[in-house]
Amino acid sequence: MDLRPKESSAVFFLLVIFTLNKFSEVQSICKADKVLYFIKENNAIGDIVATITAEDGVTATITSQTPAGLFSLDASLDGSYNLIAETVMDFEIFDKNTPYEVNVECTKADSPTTTLVLRIAIQDVNDNPPEFAYSQYSLDVDELTAVGTSVGLITANDPDESDRLYYRLDPEEYFYLQTDFSPNILVKSPLDYDKVQKISMTLYAQDTATGSTGVVSHTTSTTIEVNIVDIDNRPPWFQPCTETEIVSSKVCINSGYEGTVKLNEQETGPLSLTPGPVYAIDGDKDRDEAICYAFLGGNEDKTFEINIDTGSITMLKPVDVAGPIVLTVMAYQKENADQFATTTVILKVVISSNHPPTFVKPSYEGFISEDAGVDSLVLESKTSNRPLRVQATDEDFSNGYNPDIKFEVVDGTEFSITPEGFILMARTVSPGTVNLRMRVVDTSNDESSTASLTVEVTPGVPTTTPVTTIMTSPIVTTDQTANTQLTDITTTSNPVTTMLPSTGGLELKTGEFSTEEMAAVGASLAVVIVLCLVCIGLMVHRIKGHNTAWKKITEASIFRSTLGGGSGGPKEGMQYSNEGFQHDGDSGSVNSNLAADLENKLESGLKPQQRRGLPQENMTPSAASILQTTSSTQPDSSSLAETIDGEKEVKPILTKERRTEEGYKAVWFKQDIDPNTKEDVVIIPDTGDVDGDHEEDDDSEDEDNLRTDLDSEDEEDEEGLTSI
């Protein structure tokens, strides 16, 4: 702490020197050891300020002092006198230019009187804190003020004049102090009104150095509020725009405006533009300067007019050019035209139409699985793999088809629409309902209409299933024969990736399969293989259990070959049919009816009338030939088979001569044959030994059963026999 006395002026020092000289010239009976005494302020009453030495018998008294009553004399035992403080001194109210004076007179008998002048100065003590003039200061600073610029100097006062003050600013984000003992506030970083409008700081003052390890004796503080002023530093901004910061400057980029006008037609009122009407605001938002508008180019023929205050564009006359028309518009401040910006308005010239394109339905609903994947089609229903398709018509076209339309989703990014009207998943969507708005636009004139789209996203897993193709091939016969169809069920070997009906999705892309998909394919194939093995087992079991039926089929096939003239098949130009063989009750084989009836035909030992119970006259009169047996012995089917297997001579039993004798059966021919022809075709059965007792018993058993059923087949046999 600095406690050094503070001398008032040079005059004071000259006075001290003069007094010393005077004391040295005069013989004194008392004297003071100093001419100037110091006393610290805030002293205690009774403190000794000065001491006066005197000879014996000397009396010292205070004759005067200024101001009065501050000091007194007190005699000591050794004959000296002490100058005592009678009050508490205060440096702050002390006259700093003139010390206190006390006049002391010393007297002694027989000696001249001695006069002393004592001067007392008050010594300053650090007993007062520093003070700011105000508890809060307010500063206005323009935005974008250069870094290092001084914005204010705020100081504190300390009544203790010997003290030196030190300052500290908190925080120092935007401003800082020039030095710790000079509170000159400077700009530290650029100020942007759009980012910060007001800054609050605290300025501290103390009478000890900042960073000192000593105890701070006295300190004070004040609040500083800095208001950032929005200056006119930005031009107008066309709306809407995208703000972009370049270094320390901020700009707002507008992509321009678009609209349509009809060729040779003048529209009334302001033109409708997208994304909105021409409109600009002051880039300095809080200044909100008035904006004006004007054309800079593109309107040389004065077809359009722009409102200087609102920016609305109207037509003064019809457009007679194909276009497009590009107008350049300027927006500027009304009070400061140097602040301006430009944009473009592109007008598409279209031919007018009477009707806009419209959707076939006002709303559509689709379904898709959340696992269907991106670019998958939305389906019409949960149980169908048919994709949802939206369609639109235009009444300006006779067939309703407008080749210039396009589909788009107005809002939402979950789904997209192909040019053909199919809905695709654009990104992964969580299960739930997605409500969208679709628009169909005529690109030739920008006329449009909208419809709603609701897509229900359901949980599901895509699977791979084989596709089964059913093919039918008709067998064409003559008008006398029955038409039949063979159904061929073929399972394709190439798998097609589909979605389960419950999941509501259809996979479009082909490529790699996941592990789950391959596992599903393996499981499906395993099931198919098991089913095939079961079917094969059933077929083997059925074949083994019906040896007799298969034998009959073989005999029928051999007999057909015999009637047809050998291995070459039927004779050319002749076709045979026998629908009566198709109604046998034996369902054990597809040809069991044919084989069973054939056995009856070969039983030469039975008379036709006895087996059928019908007279010969009731046989079909249109029969083209007579079936005759040439042996009265009763051959069985095994004997016939052995005869053929032995390659013995066999003749057909067909004849072109119409006969009515007993033992012949009528056969229907496709074409009439001259009955006068005497060519006889006779079959001679083989009467050789029969091999295998077991087979003979089985055949006889079958023949007995067939004879029992013949009576119920008389009507069918009368319809004619079909050649095998």
XYZ file of C-alpha atoms in Angstrom:
724
model
C 0.000 0.000 0.000
C 1.447 3.394 -0.975
C 1.465 5.666 2.081
C 3.900 8.327 0.895
C 3.034 11.980 1.744
C 1.816 14.095 -1.094
C 3.370 17.633 -1.278
C 1.027 20.308 -2.516
C 3.229 22.649 -4.506
C 6.636 24.235 -4.915
C 5.530 27.199 -2.774
C 5.196 24.903 0.169
C 8.774 23.761 -0.147
C 10.061 27.363 -0.369
C 8.196 28.210 2.831
C 9.787 25.297 4.642
C 13.262 26.387 3.602
C 12.611 29.965 4.723
C 11.444 28.802 8.162
C 14.488 26.627 8.692
C 16.723 29.508 7.902
C 14.852 31.666 10.350
C 15.206 29.129 13.136
C 18.869 28.860 12.500
C 19.334 32.606 12.785
C 17.446 33.145 16.073
C 18.424 31.701 19.419
C 15.384 29.619 20.505
C 14.354 28.530 24.001
C 12.211 25.812 22.328
C 12.304 24.089 19.057
C 10.612 21.413 16.881
C 12.591 18.670 15.275
C 10.610 18.998 12.008
C 8.941 21.721 10.091
C 6.316 19.333 8.491
C 4.566 16.508 10.221
C 2.327 13.761 8.718
C -0.561 12.001 10.297
C -2.479 9.146 8.743
C -6.133 9.642 8.255
C -8.509 7.701 10.412
C -6.161 8.259 13.378
C -7.152 7.819 17.030
C -7.838 10.805 19.260
C -4.770 11.506 21.480
C -2.254 10.315 18.944
C 1.032 12.325 19.173
C 1.568 14.299 15.999
C 4.751 16.253 16.952
C 7.127 16.844 19.914
C 8.544 20.224 21.026
C 11.735 20.309 23.108
C 12.216 23.279 25.548
C 14.614 24.572 28.182
C 13.806 24.355 31.773
C 11.229 26.846 32.916
C 9.834 27.341 29.410
C 6.097 27.467 28.935
C 4.632 26.539 25.519
C 1.151 27.449 24.413
C -0.832 27.281 21.147
C -1.642 30.761 20.080
C -3.598 29.816 16.922
C -4.360 26.950 14.551
C -6.276 26.569 11.341
C -8.781 25.077 11.567
C -9.226 25.464 15.302
C -9.626 22.626 17.719
C -7.675 20.014 15.791
C -4.636 19.832 18.060
C -3.492 20.551 21.645
C -0.218 20.638 23.664
C 0.554 18.252 26.430
C 3.636 18.818 28.723
C 5.708 15.799 29.478
C 7.799 14.994 32.528
C 11.081 15.754 30.828
C 9.956 19.322 30.121
C 9.057 18.771 26.479
C 5.636 19.262 24.930
C 3.636 16.870 22.663
C 1.240 18.006 19.942
C -1.835 15.834 20.391
C -4.580 15.132 17.761
C -7.967 16.048 19.153
C -10.040 14.693 16.212
C -10.011 11.940 13.594
C -8.453 13.151 10.401
C -10.007 12.429 6.907
C -7.843 12.811 3.842
C -10.803 13.015 1.513
C -12.003 16.310 3.138
C -8.523 17.656 3.768
C -7.288 20.635 1.770
C -4.682 18.898 -0.237
C -2.897 22.119 -1.235
C -2.464 23.668 2.263
C -1.301 21.756 5.358
C -2.776 22.424 8.753
C -0.787 25.124 10.745
C -0.377 25.309 14.463
C 1.345 28.400 16.029
C 3.150 27.670 19.312
C 4.650 30.344 21.567
C 7.408 29.544 24.102
C 8.058 31.958 27.042
C 10.624 32.040 29.792
C 11.499 34.623 32.384
C 14.391 36.847 31.365
C 14.398 35.313 27.883
C 12.900 36.428 24.629
C 9.747 34.719 23.488
C 10.105 32.069 20.778
C 7.366 31.381 18.238
C 7.099 28.065 16.379
C 4.922 27.286 13.371
C 4.055 23.576 13.065
C 2.615 22.309 9.773
C 0.686 19.009 9.740
C -0.270 17.133 6.552
C -2.919 14.361 6.450
C -1.586 11.135 4.959
C -3.999 9.218 2.671
C -4.946 5.661 3.567
C -6.669 3.122 1.180
C -9.917 3.097 2.996
C -12.435 3.714 0.169
C -13.539 1.397 -2.701
C -13.627 2.613 -6.316
C -16.952 3.759 -7.716
C -18.592 3.882 -11.165
C -20.765 6.853 -11.970
C -23.702 4.560 -12.917
C -24.707 1.075 -11.969
C -25.578 0.299 -15.620
C -24.375 1.623 -18.961
C -25.982 1.204 -22.381
C -24.071 1.200 -25.655
C -25.420 1.130 -29.243
C -23.121 -0.609 -31.691
C -23.780 -1.053 -35.416
C -23.661 -4.565 -36.785
C -20.634 -5.451 -38.886
C -18.515 -2.895 -37.004
C -14.866 -3.572 -37.765
C -12.938 -5.672 -35.279
C -10.750 -3.503 -33.000
C -13.084 -0.515 -33.141
C -13.603 1.288 -29.798
C -17.236 1.413 -28.767
C -16.854 3.104 -25.324
C -14.607 4.056 -22.399
C -16.061 3.510 -18.943
C -13.932 4.377 -15.880
C -14.373 4.238 -12.110
C -13.290 6.806 -9.469
C -11.362 6.035 -6.245
C -11.487 8.622 -3.416
C -8.131 7.316 -2.350
C -6.171 9.329 -4.862
C -2.998 7.440 -4.312
C -4.630 4.212 -5.534
C -4.380 2.939 -9.124
C -7.403 1.072 -10.517
C -7.393 -2.088 -12.614
C -10.305 -3.353 -14.794
C -11.702 -6.678 -16.005
C -14.533 -7.413 -18.508
C -16.688 -10.535 -18.396
C -17.529 -12.148 -20.792
C -15.194 -11.245 -23.620
C -16.949 -13.072 -26.489
C -17.733 -10.040 -28.618
C -15.754 -7.244 -26.855
C -12.512 -6.866 -24.876
C -10.546 -4.179 -22.945
C -7.574 -2.434 -24.467
C -5.510 -2.962 -21.248
C -6.309 -3.930 -17.682
C -5.735 -0.370 -16.454
C -7.477 1.326 -19.434
C -11.160 0.349 -19.721
C -11.424 1.172 -23.418
C -13.929 -1.359 -24.855
C -13.043 -2.715 -28.331
C -14.885 -5.011 -30.809
C -13.484 -8.538 -30.676
C -15.589 -10.423 -33.308
C -17.997 -9.467 -36.138
C -21.497 -8.575 -35.050
C -24.500 -9.859 -37.018
C -27.888 -8.499 -36.100
C -29.613 -11.660 -37.380
C -27.630 -13.731 -34.876
C -27.450 -11.454 -31.845
C -29.319 -8.275 -31.011
C -28.225 -7.555 -27.417
C -25.109 -8.358 -25.387
C -24.832 -8.004 -21.591
C -21.425 -7.693 -19.905
C -20.032 -6.838 -16.455
C -17.100 -4.433 -15.968
C -15.093 -4.847 -12.730
C -12.754 -2.222 -11.131
C -10.305 -2.899 -8.254
C -7.423 -1.080 -6.554
C -5.028 -4.004 -6.801
C -3.434 -5.346 -9.947
C -5.284 -8.110 -11.792
C -3.613 -11.451 -11.342
C -1.945 -10.282 -8.142
C -1.502 -12.832 -5.385
C -2.318 -10.176 -2.826
C -5.710 -9.752 -1.296
C -7.960 -7.446 -3.237
C -8.801 -4.649 -0.825
C -11.643 -2.921 -2.624
C -13.567 -3.659 -5.814
C -16.707 -2.551 -7.650
C -18.626 -3.398 -10.792
C -21.158 -2.112 -13.286
C -23.362 -3.644 -15.994
C -22.945 -2.794 -19.671
C -25.804 -3.487 -22.121
C -24.758 -3.402 -25.769
C -27.539 -3.023 -28.352
C -26.641 -4.242 -31.847
C -28.066 -1.884 -34.434
C -29.404 -3.349 -37.687
C -27.825 -1.306 -40.451
C -28.937 -1.102 -44.087
C -26.418 -3.573 -45.471
C -28.594 -6.042 -47.432
C -30.652 -5.719 -50.627
C -34.231 -6.985 -50.980
C -34.750 -10.755 -50.922
C -37.277 -12.367 -53.293
C -39.468 -14.918 -51.536
C -39.222 -17.827 -51.115
C -35.450 -18.052 -50.950
C -32.687 -20.134 -49.384
C -30.345 -18.310 -47.011
C -26.639 -18.970 -47.518
C -23.731 -17.540 -45.552
C -20.574 -16.701 -47.513
C -17.682 -15.766 -45.200
C -19.281 -12.998 -43.095
C -22.032 -12.095 -45.571
C -25.456 -13.667 -45.851
C -27.363 -13.953 -49.111
C -30.750 -15.431 -49.954
C -31.045 -17.267 -53.291
C -34.359 -17.299 -55.158
C -34.914 -19.737 -58.048
C -37.349 -17.468 -59.883
C -41.009 -17.798 -60.805
C -42.947 -19.759 -63.445
C -46.395 -19.448 -64.957
C -48.475 -20.097 -68.054
C -50.379 -17.876 -70.446
C -52.685 -18.939 -73.264
C -51.839 -18.130 -76.831
C -53.927 -15.305 -78.287
C -55.896 -14.945 -75.053
C -55.641 -12.113 -72.536
C -56.078 -13.094 -68.916
C -57.748 -10.725 -66.475
C -56.240 -10.050 -63.089
C -52.775 -10.926 -61.802
C -51.070 -13.939 -63.347
C -50.886 -17.070 -61.232
C -47.238 -17.982 -60.663
C -45.369 -20.706 -58.835
C -44.083 -20.975 -56.187
C -46.101 -17.814 -55.556
C -46.585 -14.198 -56.633
C -43.578 -11.951 -57.133
C -42.735 -10.699 -53.655
C -39.595 -9.393 -51.939
C -38.702 -8.274 -48.416
C -35.897 -6.128 -47.032
C -32.856 -8.276 -46.337
C -32.419 -6.267 -43.127
C -35.497 -7.713 -41.523
C -36.014 -5.233 -38.681
C -35.512 -2.222 -40.937
C -38.386 -3.305 -43.193
C -37.662 -0.759 -45.895
C -40.395 -0.192 -48.499
C -39.807 -2.252 -51.686
C -40.668 -1.277 -55.279
C -40.772 -3.423 -58.444
C -39.962 -2.838 -62.113
C -39.262 -4.751 -65.344
C -35.656 -4.790 -66.495
C -36.136 -6.905 -69.624
C -38.348 -9.262 -71.594
C -41.299 -6.859 -71.898
C -40.195 -4.792 -74.839
C -43.557 -5.148 -76.586
C -45.408 -3.936 -73.454
C -47.520 -7.075 -73.207
C -47.256 -7.163 -69.403
C -47.398 -4.666 -66.575
C -46.021 -4.972 -63.046
C -47.453 -3.150 -60.044
C -44.679 -0.967 -58.629
C -45.801 -1.515 -55.022
C -47.111 -5.106 -54.964
C -45.188 -6.822 -57.789
C -48.362 -8.315 -59.330
C -48.013 -8.966 -63.078
C -50.993 -8.419 -65.380
C -51.529 -8.640 -69.146
C -52.142 -5.572 -71.290
C -52.758 -7.556 -74.482
C -52.808 -11.183 -75.678
C -49.615 -13.081 -76.341
C -49.034 -13.822 -80.016
C -45.697 -15.662 -79.845
C -44.955 -19.297 -79.111
C -42.805 -18.535 -76.097
C -41.533 -19.161 -73.542
C -41.404 -15.557 -72.375
C -38.666 -14.610 -69.895
C -39.248 -11.460 -67.840
C -36.515 -9.911 -65.673
C -37.904 -8.234 -62.548
C -36.008 -5.886 -60.220
C -36.926 -5.198 -56.592
C -35.320 -2.150 -54.945
C -35.616 -0.060 -51.795
C -37.849 2.931 -52.214
C -35.551 5.208 -50.198
C -32.277 3.702 -51.398
C -32.389 2.339 -54.940
C -28.767 1.220 -54.618
C -30.074 -1.700 -52.605
C -31.740 -3.889 -55.269
C -32.070 -7.484 -56.452
C -33.284 -9.202 -59.640
C -35.127 -12.396 -60.531
C -36.722 -14.018 -63.579
C -40.340 -14.861 -64.408
C -40.673 -17.570 -67.075
C -44.085 -17.738 -68.755
C -44.971 -20.802 -70.833
C -47.301 -20.113 -73.743
C -49.887 -22.900 -74.142
C -52.885 -23.615 -76.315
C -56.095 -23.489 -74.326
C -58.217 -26.578 -73.698
C -61.775 -27.076 -72.515
C -61.150 -29.765 -69.926
C -58.244 -30.616 -67.626
C -57.173 -34.244 -67.225
C -58.981 -36.013 -64.378
C -58.467 -39.259 -62.509
C -60.827 -42.111 -63.236
C -61.593 -42.381 -59.522
C -61.462 -39.621 -56.889
C -59.582 -41.874 -54.468
C -57.461 -45.009 -54.605
C -56.456 -47.567 -52.015
C -53.475 -49.902 -52.168
C -51.554 -52.379 -50.057
C -47.874 -53.240 -49.741
C -45.600 -55.086 -47.350
C -43.044 -53.171 -45.372
C -40.482 -55.787 -46.466
C -41.352 -55.488 -50.167
C -38.332 -53.279 -50.766
C -37.712 -50.061 -52.645
C -39.208 -49.878 -56.171
C -41.802 -52.539 -55.317
C -45.327 -52.167 -56.654
C -48.331 -51.296 -54.511
C -51.053 -53.931 -54.894
C -54.812 -53.584 -55.336
C -55.669 -55.829 -52.378
C -54.097 -57.954 -49.675
C -55.089 -61.180 -51.374
C -53.987 -60.332 -54.905
C -50.697 -59.945 -56.703
C -52.214 -57.508 -59.172
C -50.497 -54.104 -58.952
C -52.509 -50.956 -58.309
C -52.687 -48.643 -61.295
C -54.115 -45.119 -61.401
C -55.536 -43.810 -64.642
C -56.726 -40.455 -65.932
C -58.854 -39.292 -68.834
C -59.105 -36.025 -70.761
C -62.444 -35.069 -72.257
C -60.670 -32.935 -74.860
C -59.826 -36.217 -76.621
C -62.496 -38.412 -78.174
C -61.058 -41.591 -76.660
C -60.117 -39.870 -73.407
C -56.414 -40.590 -73.898
C -54.078 -37.608 -73.544
C -50.463 -38.499 -74.431
C -49.088 -35.417 -72.645
C -50.211 -36.203 -69.099
C -47.932 -37.135 -66.252
C -48.566 -38.347 -62.713
C -46.901 -37.028 -59.589
C -47.207 -37.132 -55.806
C -48.034 -33.688 -54.459
C -46.674 -34.252 -50.968
C -44.794 -37.107 -49.370
C -41.672 -39.006 -50.327
C -42.716 -42.536 -49.367
C -44.107 -43.456 -52.785
C -43.736 -42.404 -56.416
C -45.795 -42.872 -59.581
C -44.504 -44.200 -62.873
C -45.580 -42.613 -66.180
C -47.872 -45.620 -66.652
C -49.653 -44.944 -63.350
C -48.155 -47.693 -61.166
C -47.337 -46.846 -57.544
C -43.808 -47.668 -56.375
C -42.349 -47.677 -52.874
C -39.670 -44.954 -52.901
C -38.189 -45.660 -49.476
C -38.664 -47.951 -46.512
C -41.977 -47.304 -44.730
C -43.091 -48.536 -41.330
C -46.356 -50.475 -41.023
C -49.390 -48.232 -40.949
C -51.512 -46.096 -43.250
C -49.973 -43.473 -45.531
C -52.296 -40.803 -46.937
C -51.057 -39.049 -50.071
C -52.291 -36.615 -52.671
C -51.735 -37.359 -56.360
C -51.866 -34.962 -59.275
C -52.236 -35.551 -62.994
C -50.857 -32.717 -65.136
C -51.281 -31.925 -68.803
C -47.710 -30.945 -69.686
C -48.865 -29.060 -72.766
C -50.837 -26.494 -70.787
C -50.142 -27.301 -67.106
C -53.803 -28.000 -66.382
C -54.187 -30.524 -63.607
C -56.473 -32.268 -61.131
C -55.901 -34.262 -57.970
C -57.024 -37.469 -56.271
C -56.318 -39.068 -52.912
C -54.223 -42.190 -52.393
C -54.270 -44.334 -49.260
C -51.597 -47.016 -48.929
C -51.768 -49.538 -46.113
C -48.302 -50.836 -45.257
C -48.572 -54.295 -43.709
C -45.930 -56.519 -42.126
C -44.825 -59.409 -44.300
C -41.953 -61.500 -45.655
C -41.464 -62.103 -49.395
C -41.377 -65.780 -50.439
C -40.471 -67.722 -53.576
C -43.136 -70.097 -54.910
C -43.269 -72.167 -58.122
C -45.786 -71.222 -60.765
C -48.096 -74.025 -62.015
C -49.185 -73.813 -65.649
C -52.309 -75.689 -66.756
C -52.464 -76.428 -70.474
C -55.488 -77.925 -72.262
C -55.187 -79.545 -75.682
C -58.404 -80.485 -77.502
C -58.515 -83.667 -79.655
C -60.483 -82.991 -82.808
C -62.618 -85.902 -84.126
C -65.335 -86.267 -86.726
C -68.837 -85.049 -86.167
C -69.917 -88.584 -85.255
C -67.324 -88.931 -82.468
C -67.306 -87.301 -79.092
C -64.952 -84.383 -78.389
C -62.617 -84.777 -75.489
C -59.965 -82.634 -73.832
C -56.750 -83.656 -72.227
C -55.541 -81.509 -69.372
C -51.801 -81.254 -68.974
C -50.601 -79.917 -65.647
C -46.998 -78.874 -65.858
C -44.942 -77.378 -63.080
C -42.332 -74.992 -64.393
C -38.815 -75.436 -63.185
C -38.040 -71.729 -62.991
C -39.174 -70.186 -59.722
C -40.920 -66.848 -59.812
C -40.565 -64.533 -56.861
C -43.936 -63.365 -55.572
C -45.368 -62.070 -52.325
C -47.702 -63.923 -50.051
C -51.215 -62.618 -50.571
C -51.377 -61.561 -46.959
C -48.308 -59.360 -47.217
C -49.560 -57.243 -50.092
C -46.399 -56.786 -52.159
C -44.918 -57.826 -55.468
C -41.194 -58.073 -56.012
C -40.159 -56.666 -59.367
C -36.414 -57.047 -59.365
C -34.586 -60.318 -59.764
C -31.181 -60.989 -58.320
C -29.663 -62.495 -55.254
C -31.885 -64.222 -52.689
C -31.510 -63.913 -48.969
C -30.940 -66.872 -46.660
C -34.578 -66.835 -45.549
C -35.776 -66.886 -49.156
C -33.514 -69.805 -50.076
C -34.735 -71.708 -47.028
C -38.326 -71.117 -48.126
C -37.495 -72.404 -51.621
C -35.853 -75.528 -50.190
C -38.813 -76.234 -47.967
C -41.235 -75.827 -50.884
C -39.216 -78.170 -53.082
C -39.026 -80.760 -50.294
C -42.810 -80.715 -49.950
C -43.218 -81.148 -53.724
C -40.782 -84.082 -53.768
C -42.580 -85.780 -50.887
C -45.925 -85.384 -52.667
C -44.437 -86.826 -55.858
C -43.076 -89.840 -54.001
C -46.465 -90.434 -52.366
C -48.206 -90.277 -55.747
C -45.698 -92.677 -57.302
C -46.197 -95.105 -54.415
C -49.977 -94.985 -54.833
C -49.652 -95.583 -58.554
C -47.348 -98.577 -58.040
C -49.720 -100.033 -55.469
C -52.695 -99.573 -57.784
C -50.883 -101.127 -60.749
C -49.877 -104.197 -58.746
C -53.442 -104.637 -57.476
C -54.989 -104.536 -60.926
C -52.907 -106.905 -63.073
C -56.034 -108.258 -64.671
C -57.217 -104.828 -65.750
C -53.859 -104.063 -67.323
C -53.938 -107.463 -69.107
C -57.312 -106.559 -70.552
C -55.909 -103.255 -71.821
C -53.070 -105.152 -73.511
C -55.487 -107.557 -75.189
C -57.614 -104.670 -76.369
C -54.554 -102.969 -77.862
C -53.561 -106.202 -79.656
C -57.052 -106.667 -80.955
C -57.096 -103.106 -82.276
C -53.851 -103.762 -84.112
C -55.365 -106.926 -85.582
C -58.483 -105.148 -86.808
C -56.380 -102.360 -88.258
C -54.418 -104.748 -90.407
C -51.315 -105.243 -88.303
C -48.907 -102.854 -86.765
C -49.677 -100.257 -89.341
C -52.874 -99.234 -87.554
C -56.328 -98.851 -89.038
C -56.882 -98.939 -92.718
C -56.651 -95.611 -94.427
C -59.949 -93.850 -94.807
C -61.725 -95.887 -92.126
C -62.437 -94.756 -88.580
C -64.223 -96.798 -85.913
C -65.961 -95.870 -82.733
C -67.746 -97.822 -80.064
C -69.268 -95.629 -77.416
C -70.790 -98.667 -75.776
C -67.396 -99.621 -74.343
C -67.181 -96.307 -72.418
C -69.946 -97.053 -69.905
C -68.710 -100.107 -68.078
C -68.913 -99.898 -64.332
C -65.329 -101.163 -63.845
C -63.372 -98.138 -62.689
C -60.175 -99.973 -61.960
C -58.559 -98.870 -65.241
C -59.183 -96.232 -67.848
C -59.734 -98.949 -70.494
C -61.381 -101.588 -68.313
C -64.746 -101.059 -70.042
C -63.179 -101.660 -73.423
C -61.306 -104.795 -72.324
C -64.346 -106.261 -70.528
C -66.676 -105.826 -73.480
C -64.032 -107.172 -75.790
C -64.000 -110.421 -73.791
C -67.724 -110.782 -74.396
C -67.242 -110.351 -78.103
C -64.743 -113.167 -78.132
C -67.005 -115.672 -76.432
C -68.002 -117.667 -79.467
C -69.623 -120.416 -77.389
C -72.468 -118.074 -76.304
C -75.212 -117.117 -78.623
C -75.838 -113.419 -78.991
C -79.521 -113.821 -78.303
C -78.914 -115.750 -75.097
C -76.415 -113.244 -73.712
C -78.327 -110.138 -74.568
C -81.860 -111.362 -74.396
C -82.670 -109.560 -77.669
C -83.721 -110.967 -81.075
C -81.395 -110.536 -83.949
C -83.910 -108.357 -85.702
C -83.459 -105.596 -83.097
C -79.851 -104.931 -84.032
C -78.956 -101.610 -85.591
C -80.082 -101.601 -89.212
C -77.320 -99.193 -90.260
C -74.531 -101.557 -89.372
C -72.108 -101.714 -92.253
C -70.829 -105.241 -91.591
C -71.419 -108.376 -89.563
C -69.132 -109.724 -86.904
C -68.998 -113.509 -87.292
C -67.377 -116.177 -85.232
C -66.090 -119.158 -87.192
C -65.672 -121.568 -84.349
C -68.304 -122.918 -81.997
C -65.765 -123.492 -79.319
C -65.563 -120.961 -76.526
C -62.162 -119.232 -76.588
C -60.971 -117.255 -73.641
C -58.938 -114.074 -73.612
C -55.727 -115.866 -72.686
C -56.051 -118.177 -75.709
C -56.499 -115.128 -77.912
C -53.431 -113.484 -76.483
C -51.378 -116.635 -76.956
C -52.578 -116.965 -80.550
C -51.472 -113.431 -81.346
C -48.228 -113.787 -79.435
C -47.503 -116.914 -81.452
C -47.787 -114.803 -84.603
C -50.491 -117.096 -86.024
C -52.506 -115.920 -88.949
C -55.332 -113.653 -87.873
C -58.088 -112.285 -90.076
C -60.426 -109.436 -89.209
C -63.994 -110.351 -88.329
C -65.262 -107.307 -90.232
C -67.105 -107.782 -93.523
C -68.641 -105.432 -95.990
C -71.561 -107.806 -96.649
C -74.686 -107.197 -94.629
C -75.651 -110.446 -92.850
C -78.490 -111.304 -90.550
C -77.441 -114.715 -89.361
C -77.178 -115.514 -85.723
C -73.764 -114.923 -84.196
C -72.941 -111.621 -85.899
C -72.784 -108.165 -84.305
C -73.356 -104.970 -86.196
C -70.371 -102.557 -86.540
C -70.798 -98.850 -87.404
C -68.658 -97.576 -90.273
C -68.059 -93.918 -91.059
C -68.911 -94.371 -94.738
C -71.354 -96.726 -96.421
C -69.952 -99.788 -98.132
C -71.627 -101.557 -100.930
C -73.428 -104.517 -99.315
C -73.157 -106.531 -102.486
C -69.447 -106.841 -102.079
C -68.715 -110.437 -101.182
C -65.442 -109.860 -99.415
C -65.523 -111.523 -96.035
C -63.125 -110.714 -93.258
C -63.087 -113.518 -90.709
C -61.054 -113.907 -87.549
C -60.006 -117.474 -86.643
C -59.415 -117.826 -82.917
C -56.508 -119.901 -81.668
C -57.549 -123.059 -79.786
C -54.145 -123.892 -78.490
C -53.354 -124.880 -74.911
C -53.499 -122.244 -72.326
C -50.393 -121.628 -70.281
C -50.754 -120.972 -66.630
C -53.623 -122.369 -64.650
C -53.719 -119.291 -62.479
C -54.160 -116.884 -65.366
C -56.874 -119.123 -66.889
C -58.821 -119.110 -63.650
C -58.546 -115.320 -63.379
C -59.711 -114.788 -66.947
C -62.659 -117.160 -66.542
C -63.609 -115.372 -63.366
C -63.562 -112.045 -65.115
C -65.622 -113.363 -68.022
C -68.317 -114.657 -65.672
C -68.552 -111.268 -64.024
C -68.780 -109.499 -67.356
C -71.605 -111.779 -68.578
C -73.644 -110.824 -65.572
C -73.422 -107.107 -66.560
C -74.205 -107.566 -70.252
C -77.976 -107.503 -69.868
C -77.795 -103.963 -68.485
C -75.727 -102.823 -71.465
C -78.038 -103.962 -74.275
C -79.184 -100.444 -75.089
C -75.648 -99.154 -75.187
C -74.495 -101.977 -77.446
C -77.285 -101.224 -79.867
C -75.830 -97.749 -80.490
C -72.869 -99.316 -82.257
C -69.295 -100.326 -81.555
C -66.273 -98.206 -82.042
C -63.212 -99.744 -83.620
C -60.260 -99.779 -81.265
